mmCIF file of C-alpha atoms in Angstrom:
data_model
loop_
_atom_site.group_PDB
_atom_site.id
_atom_site.type_symbol
_atom_site.label_atom_id
_atom_site.label_comp_id
_atom_site.label_asym_id
_atom_site.label_seq_id
_atom_site.Cartn_x
_atom_site.Cartn_y
_atom_site.Cartn_z
ATOM 1 C CA MET A 1 34.153 -3.881 36.449
ATOM 2 C CA LYS A 2 33.597 -4.796 32.819
ATOM 3 C CA VAL A 3 34.175 -2.700 29.708
ATOM 4 C CA LEU A 4 31.963 -3.220 26.651
ATOM 5 C CA ALA A 5 32.994 -1.576 23.374
ATOM 6 C CA VAL A 6 30.167 -0.874 20.921
ATOM 7 C CA ILE A 7 31.815 -0.840 17.507
ATOM 8 C CA ASN A 8 30.938 -0.784 13.820
ATOM 9 C CA ALA A 9 32.914 0.989 11.097
ATOM 10 C CA LYS A 10 29.665 1.702 9.263
ATOM 11 C CA GLY A 11 27.668 4.728 10.339
ATOM 12 C CA GLY A 12 23.951 4.740 10.955
ATOM 13 C CA VAL A 13 23.738 1.270 12.493
ATOM 14 C CA GLY A 14 22.516 2.494 15.884
ATOM 15 C CA LYS A 15 25.632 2.402 18.085
ATOM 16 C CA THR A 16 24.498 5.323 20.232
ATOM 17 C CA THR A 17 20.927 4.041 20.467
ATOM 18 C CA VAL A 18 22.179 0.646 21.610
ATOM 19 C CA SER A 19 24.752 2.169 23.994
ATOM 20 C CA THR A 20 22.305 4.487 25.741
ATOM 21 C CA HIS A 21 19.551 1.895 25.949
ATOM 22 C CA LEU A 22 21.932 -0.707 27.377
ATOM 23 C CA ALA A 23 23.276 1.774 29.909
ATOM 24 C CA VAL A 24 19.802 2.582 31.232
ATOM 25 C CA ALA A 25 18.879 -1.111 31.269
ATOM 26 C CA ALA A 26 22.063 -1.910 33.203
ATOM 27 C CA GLU A 27 21.338 0.806 35.776
ATOM 28 C CA ARG A 28 17.843 -0.612 36.218
ATOM 29 C CA LEU A 29 19.416 -3.974 36.981
ATOM 30 C CA GLY A 30 21.415 -2.347 39.762
ATOM 31 C CA LEU A 31 24.693 -1.949 37.884
ATOM 32 C CA VAL A 32 26.585 1.323 38.256
ATOM 33 C CA THR A 33 27.121 2.198 34.608
ATOM 34 C CA ALA A 34 28.831 4.909 32.587
ATOM 35 C CA ILE A 35 29.143 5.653 28.879
ATOM 36 C CA LEU A 36 32.427 6.979 27.531
ATOM 37 C CA ASP A 37 31.453 8.866 24.387
ATOM 38 C CA LEU A 38 34.381 8.608 21.950
ATOM 39 C CA ASP A 39 32.540 10.065 18.953
ATOM 40 C CA PRO A 40 33.593 13.595 17.816
ATOM 41 C CA GLN A 41 29.886 14.040 17.082
ATOM 42 C CA PRO A 42 28.947 13.321 20.703
ATOM 43 C CA SER A 43 25.441 11.933 20.361
ATOM 44 C CA SER A 44 25.515 10.098 23.696
ATOM 45 C CA THR A 45 26.689 13.248 25.437
ATOM 46 C CA LEU A 46 23.947 15.327 23.818
ATOM 47 C CA TRP A 47 21.408 12.675 24.826
ATOM 48 C CA ALA A 48 22.617 12.954 28.424
ATOM 49 C CA ASP A 49 22.358 16.738 28.298
ATOM 50 C CA HIS A 50 18.611 16.374 27.724
ATOM 51 C CA ARG A 51 18.092 13.941 30.588
ATOM 52 C CA GLU A 52 16.568 14.808 33.924
ATOM 53 C CA ALA A 53 18.077 11.711 35.529
ATOM 54 C CA SER A 54 21.702 11.952 36.637
ATOM 55 C CA SER A 55 22.503 8.366 35.726
ATOM 56 C CA PRO A 56 23.910 6.680 33.826
ATOM 57 C CA ALA A 57 26.909 8.963 33.713
ATOM 58 C CA VAL A 58 27.993 9.995 30.211
ATOM 59 C CA VAL A 59 31.473 11.415 29.684
ATOM 60 C CA ALA A 60 32.891 12.905 26.497
ATOM 61 C CA ALA A 61 36.194 11.076 26.177
ATOM 62 C CA GLN A 62 39.174 10.680 23.881
ATOM 63 C CA ALA A 63 40.710 7.384 22.820
ATOM 64 C CA ALA A 64 44.199 8.432 23.929
ATOM 65 C CA ARG A 65 42.945 8.992 27.491
ATOM 66 C CA LEU A 66 40.878 5.833 27.799
ATOM 67 C CA PRO A 67 43.160 4.275 30.445
ATOM 68 C CA VAL A 68 42.674 7.351 32.656
ATOM 69 C CA PHE A 69 38.887 7.339 32.301
ATOM 70 C CA ILE A 70 38.667 3.598 32.924
ATOM 71 C CA LYS A 71 40.895 3.877 35.991
ATOM 72 C CA GLN A 72 38.671 6.646 37.372
ATOM 73 C CA ALA A 73 35.555 4.561 36.771
ATOM 74 C CA ARG A 74 37.117 1.627 38.600
ATOM 75 C CA GLN A 75 38.019 3.849 41.540
ATOM 76 C CA GLN A 76 34.389 5.000 41.659
ATOM 77 C CA GLU A 77 33.291 1.339 41.790
ATOM 78 C CA ALA A 78 31.503 1.280 38.456
ATOM 79 C CA ASP A 79 30.212 -2.111 37.352
ATOM 80 C CA LEU A 80 29.990 -1.492 33.617
ATOM 81 C CA ILE A 81 31.622 0.948 31.191
ATOM 82 C CA ILE A 82 30.179 1.206 27.678
ATOM 83 C CA LEU A 83 32.410 2.674 24.974
ATOM 84 C CA ASP A 84 30.327 4.411 22.289
ATOM 85 C CA THR A 85 32.618 4.662 19.268
ATOM 86 C CA PRO A 86 32.476 6.667 16.023
ATOM 87 C CA PRO A 87 32.274 5.162 12.527
ATOM 88 C CA LYS A 88 35.249 5.190 10.163
ATOM 89 C CA ALA A 89 37.755 5.763 12.919
ATOM 90 C CA GLU A 90 40.006 2.710 12.953
ATOM 91 C CA GLY A 91 42.361 4.152 15.576
ATOM 92 C CA THR A 92 39.572 4.958 18.019
ATOM 93 C CA ALA A 93 37.805 1.649 17.469
ATOM 94 C CA SER A 94 41.056 -0.296 17.862
ATOM 95 C CA GLU A 95 41.862 1.574 21.068
ATOM 96 C CA ALA A 96 38.379 0.886 22.413
ATOM 97 C CA ALA A 97 38.668 -2.797 21.532
ATOM 98 C CA ALA A 98 42.063 -3.005 23.218
ATOM 99 C CA HIS A 99 40.624 -1.752 26.514
ATOM 100 C CA ALA A 100 37.379 -3.722 26.344
ATOM 101 C CA ASP A 101 36.488 -7.034 27.902
ATOM 102 C CA ALA A 102 34.109 -7.713 25.017
ATOM 103 C CA ILE A 103 32.879 -6.105 21.794
ATOM 104 C CA LEU A 104 29.268 -5.641 20.726
ATOM 105 C CA ILE A 105 28.686 -4.964 17.018
ATOM 106 C CA PRO A 106 25.252 -3.553 16.154
ATOM 107 C CA MET A 107 24.216 -3.990 12.543
ATOM 108 C CA GLN A 108 21.050 -3.794 10.519
ATOM 109 C CA PRO A 109 19.998 -6.945 8.631
ATOM 110 C CA LYS A 110 20.505 -5.330 5.237
ATOM 111 C CA PRO A 111 22.765 -6.314 2.315
ATOM 112 C CA LEU A 112 24.823 -3.099 2.466
ATOM 113 C CA ASP A 113 25.415 -3.530 6.199
ATOM 114 C CA LEU A 114 26.479 -7.129 5.666
ATOM 115 C CA ASP A 115 28.843 -6.080 2.871
ATOM 116 C CA ALA A 116 30.428 -3.435 5.107
ATOM 117 C CA LEU A 117 30.883 -5.728 8.109
ATOM 118 C CA PRO A 118 34.233 -7.467 7.281
ATOM 119 C CA GLN A 119 36.305 -4.410 8.298
ATOM 120 C CA THR A 120 34.741 -4.418 11.753
ATOM 121 C CA ILE A 121 35.035 -8.190 12.107
ATOM 122 C CA GLN A 122 38.710 -8.012 11.168
ATOM 123 C CA LEU A 123 39.308 -5.388 13.851
ATOM 124 C CA ALA A 124 37.387 -7.400 16.447
ATOM 125 C CA ARG A 125 39.286 -10.596 15.663
ATOM 126 C CA ALA A 126 42.618 -8.771 15.770
ATOM 127 C CA SER A 127 41.823 -7.533 19.276
ATOM 128 C CA GLY A 128 41.592 -11.067 20.609
ATOM 129 C CA LYS A 129 38.512 -10.111 22.599
ATOM 130 C CA PRO A 130 35.175 -11.964 22.496
ATOM 131 C CA PHE A 131 32.775 -10.248 20.128
ATOM 132 C CA PHE A 132 29.203 -10.709 18.994
ATOM 133 C CA VAL A 133 26.799 -9.091 16.548
ATOM 134 C CA VAL A 134 23.379 -7.816 17.580
ATOM 135 C CA LEU A 135 20.824 -7.235 14.838
ATOM 136 C CA ASN A 136 19.340 -3.778 15.275
ATOM 137 C CA ASN A 137 16.486 -1.910 13.593
ATOM 138 C CA ALA A 138 15.334 -5.234 12.201
ATOM 139 C CA PRO A 139 12.052 -5.560 10.313
ATOM 140 C CA ILE A 140 9.352 -7.212 12.379
ATOM 141 C CA GLN A 141 8.308 -9.451 9.496
ATOM 142 C CA GLY A 142 10.217 -11.013 6.636
ATOM 143 C CA GLN A 143 13.260 -13.212 6.052
ATOM 144 C CA GLU A 144 15.942 -10.578 6.698
ATOM 145 C CA VAL A 145 16.749 -11.612 10.254
ATOM 146 C CA THR A 146 16.850 -15.333 9.428
ATOM 147 C CA ASP A 147 18.971 -14.817 6.310
ATOM 148 C CA THR A 148 21.423 -12.444 7.971
ATOM 149 C CA THR A 149 21.810 -14.660 11.030
ATOM 150 C CA ALA A 150 22.513 -17.663 8.786
ATOM 151 C CA ALA A 151 25.110 -15.712 6.786
ATOM 152 C CA LEU A 152 26.908 -14.550 9.933
ATOM 153 C CA ALA A 153 26.797 -17.960 11.579
ATOM 154 C CA GLY A 154 28.176 -19.478 8.390
ATOM 155 C CA ALA A 155 31.150 -17.124 8.684
ATOM 156 C CA GLY A 156 31.758 -18.205 12.263
ATOM 157 C CA ILE A 157 30.412 -14.988 13.800
ATOM 158 C CA GLU A 158 28.439 -15.195 17.032
ATOM 159 C CA VAL A 159 25.024 -13.549 16.778
ATOM 160 C CA VAL A 160 23.138 -12.420 19.862
ATOM 161 C CA PRO A 161 19.874 -14.404 20.071
ATOM 162 C CA VAL A 162 18.019 -11.218 21.059
ATOM 163 C CA VAL A 163 16.947 -9.063 18.091
ATOM 164 C CA LEU A 164 16.191 -5.340 18.399
ATOM 165 C CA HIS A 165 13.371 -4.679 15.982
ATOM 166 C CA SER A 166 12.421 -1.457 14.252
ATOM 167 C CA ARG A 167 10.184 0.054 16.912
ATOM 168 C CA LYS A 168 9.276 3.705 17.369
ATOM 169 C CA ALA A 169 9.931 3.547 21.106
ATOM 170 C CA PHE A 170 13.661 3.093 20.499
ATOM 171 C CA TYR A 171 14.037 6.595 19.086
ATOM 172 C CA SER A 172 10.852 8.623 19.676
ATOM 173 C CA HIS A 173 12.026 10.131 22.985
ATOM 174 C CA MET A 174 15.788 10.211 22.456
ATOM 175 C CA GLN A 175 15.641 14.003 22.030
ATOM 176 C CA LEU A 176 14.262 14.132 25.572
ATOM 177 C CA GLY A 177 17.025 11.921 26.901
ATOM 178 C CA GLN A 178 14.714 8.959 27.446
ATOM 179 C CA THR A 179 15.033 5.362 26.362
ATOM 180 C CA ALA A 180 12.272 2.925 25.472
ATOM 181 C CA GLU A 181 12.488 1.357 28.915
ATOM 182 C CA GLU A 182 11.834 4.742 30.535
ATOM 183 C CA PHE A 183 9.205 6.014 28.110
ATOM 184 C CA ASP A 184 7.287 2.760 27.599
ATOM 185 C CA PRO A 185 8.499 0.232 30.203
ATOM 186 C CA GLU A 186 5.824 -2.329 29.367
ATOM 187 C CA GLY A 187 6.387 -2.137 25.606
ATOM 188 C CA LYS A 188 8.077 -4.598 23.268
ATOM 189 C CA ALA A 189 11.134 -2.395 22.732
ATOM 190 C CA ALA A 190 11.739 -2.243 26.485
ATOM 191 C CA ALA A 191 11.432 -6.017 26.719
ATOM 192 C CA GLU A 192 13.956 -6.485 23.916
ATOM 193 C CA ILE A 193 16.576 -4.193 25.449
ATOM 194 C CA ARG A 194 16.164 -5.817 28.873
ATOM 195 C CA ALA A 195 16.667 -9.223 27.302
ATOM 196 C CA LEU A 196 19.754 -7.975 25.452
ATOM 197 C CA MET A 197 21.251 -6.508 28.631
ATOM 198 C CA LEU A 198 20.693 -9.732 30.534
ATOM 199 C CA TRP A 199 22.284 -11.730 27.703
ATOM 200 C CA VAL A 200 25.293 -9.404 27.648
ATOM 201 C CA ALA A 201 25.567 -9.516 31.445
ATOM 202 C CA GLU A 202 25.695 -13.303 31.362
ATOM 203 C CA ARG A 203 28.146 -13.324 28.472
ATOM 204 C CA ILE A 204 30.627 -10.986 30.182
ATOM 205 C CA ASN A 205 30.144 -12.373 33.705
ATOM 206 C CA LEU A 206 28.197 -9.485 35.210
ATOM 207 C CA LEU A 207 25.366 -11.601 36.601
ATOM 208 C CA THR A 208 27.161 -11.929 39.925
ATOM 209 C CA SER A 209 27.200 -8.136 40.258
ATOM 210 C CA ILE A 210 23.481 -8.004 39.495
ATOM 211 C CA GLN A 211 22.757 -10.656 42.111
ATOM 212 C CA ILE A 212 24.853 -8.868 44.739
ATOM 213 C CA ASN A 213 23.181 -5.540 44.046
ATOM 214 C CA SER A 214 19.753 -7.185 44.158
ATOM 215 C CA ARG A 215 20.487 -8.540 47.636
ATOM 216 C CA LYS A 216 21.636 -5.104 48.810
ATOM 217 C CA THR A 217 18.363 -3.513 47.737
ATOM 218 C CA ALA A 218 16.115 -6.347 48.907
#
């Protein structure tokens, strides 16, 4: 089982959108997945409340009890746990990072987001865990993605090669508990989140689990 912490001290960068979309994408790859919602404003939990599907599991959790929740998930043979964290909560984010195998940092390719990033990078580096930035809500045209990627790479920060662009499908059905992959499976947003999940799976050594599950269902 792997634990992925989705962290950014800045609010409004899309942590819950990325967490829920990745969880659904992981389930569709055959990975038993759960989200531990650590945000006092439990957006992931509310999203799950609107879903008709029973998976992925979403559990409202507290940072102090993370070891208990993770132990329970391991006993239930989960493949992937995603930790959806709140902004401006250094203790919660640090606790999530401490229990994670890797850290995913969503950010928008905007000057204010770039200016606010050092706090999150400092936390990620202090954890000693591998971490990487994924550009989210990125404009489809323009230099923003290229410029932001260059700035991050210049600072020695790994950037996911998959970009999540500003597409309506990422948020238009969230109030119904649906992700882009469920609402518009052939669309560009669905393709981007699938590509991101596969990249993450390879990066944190989950591909073996995907291959095993694929053989079981073949």
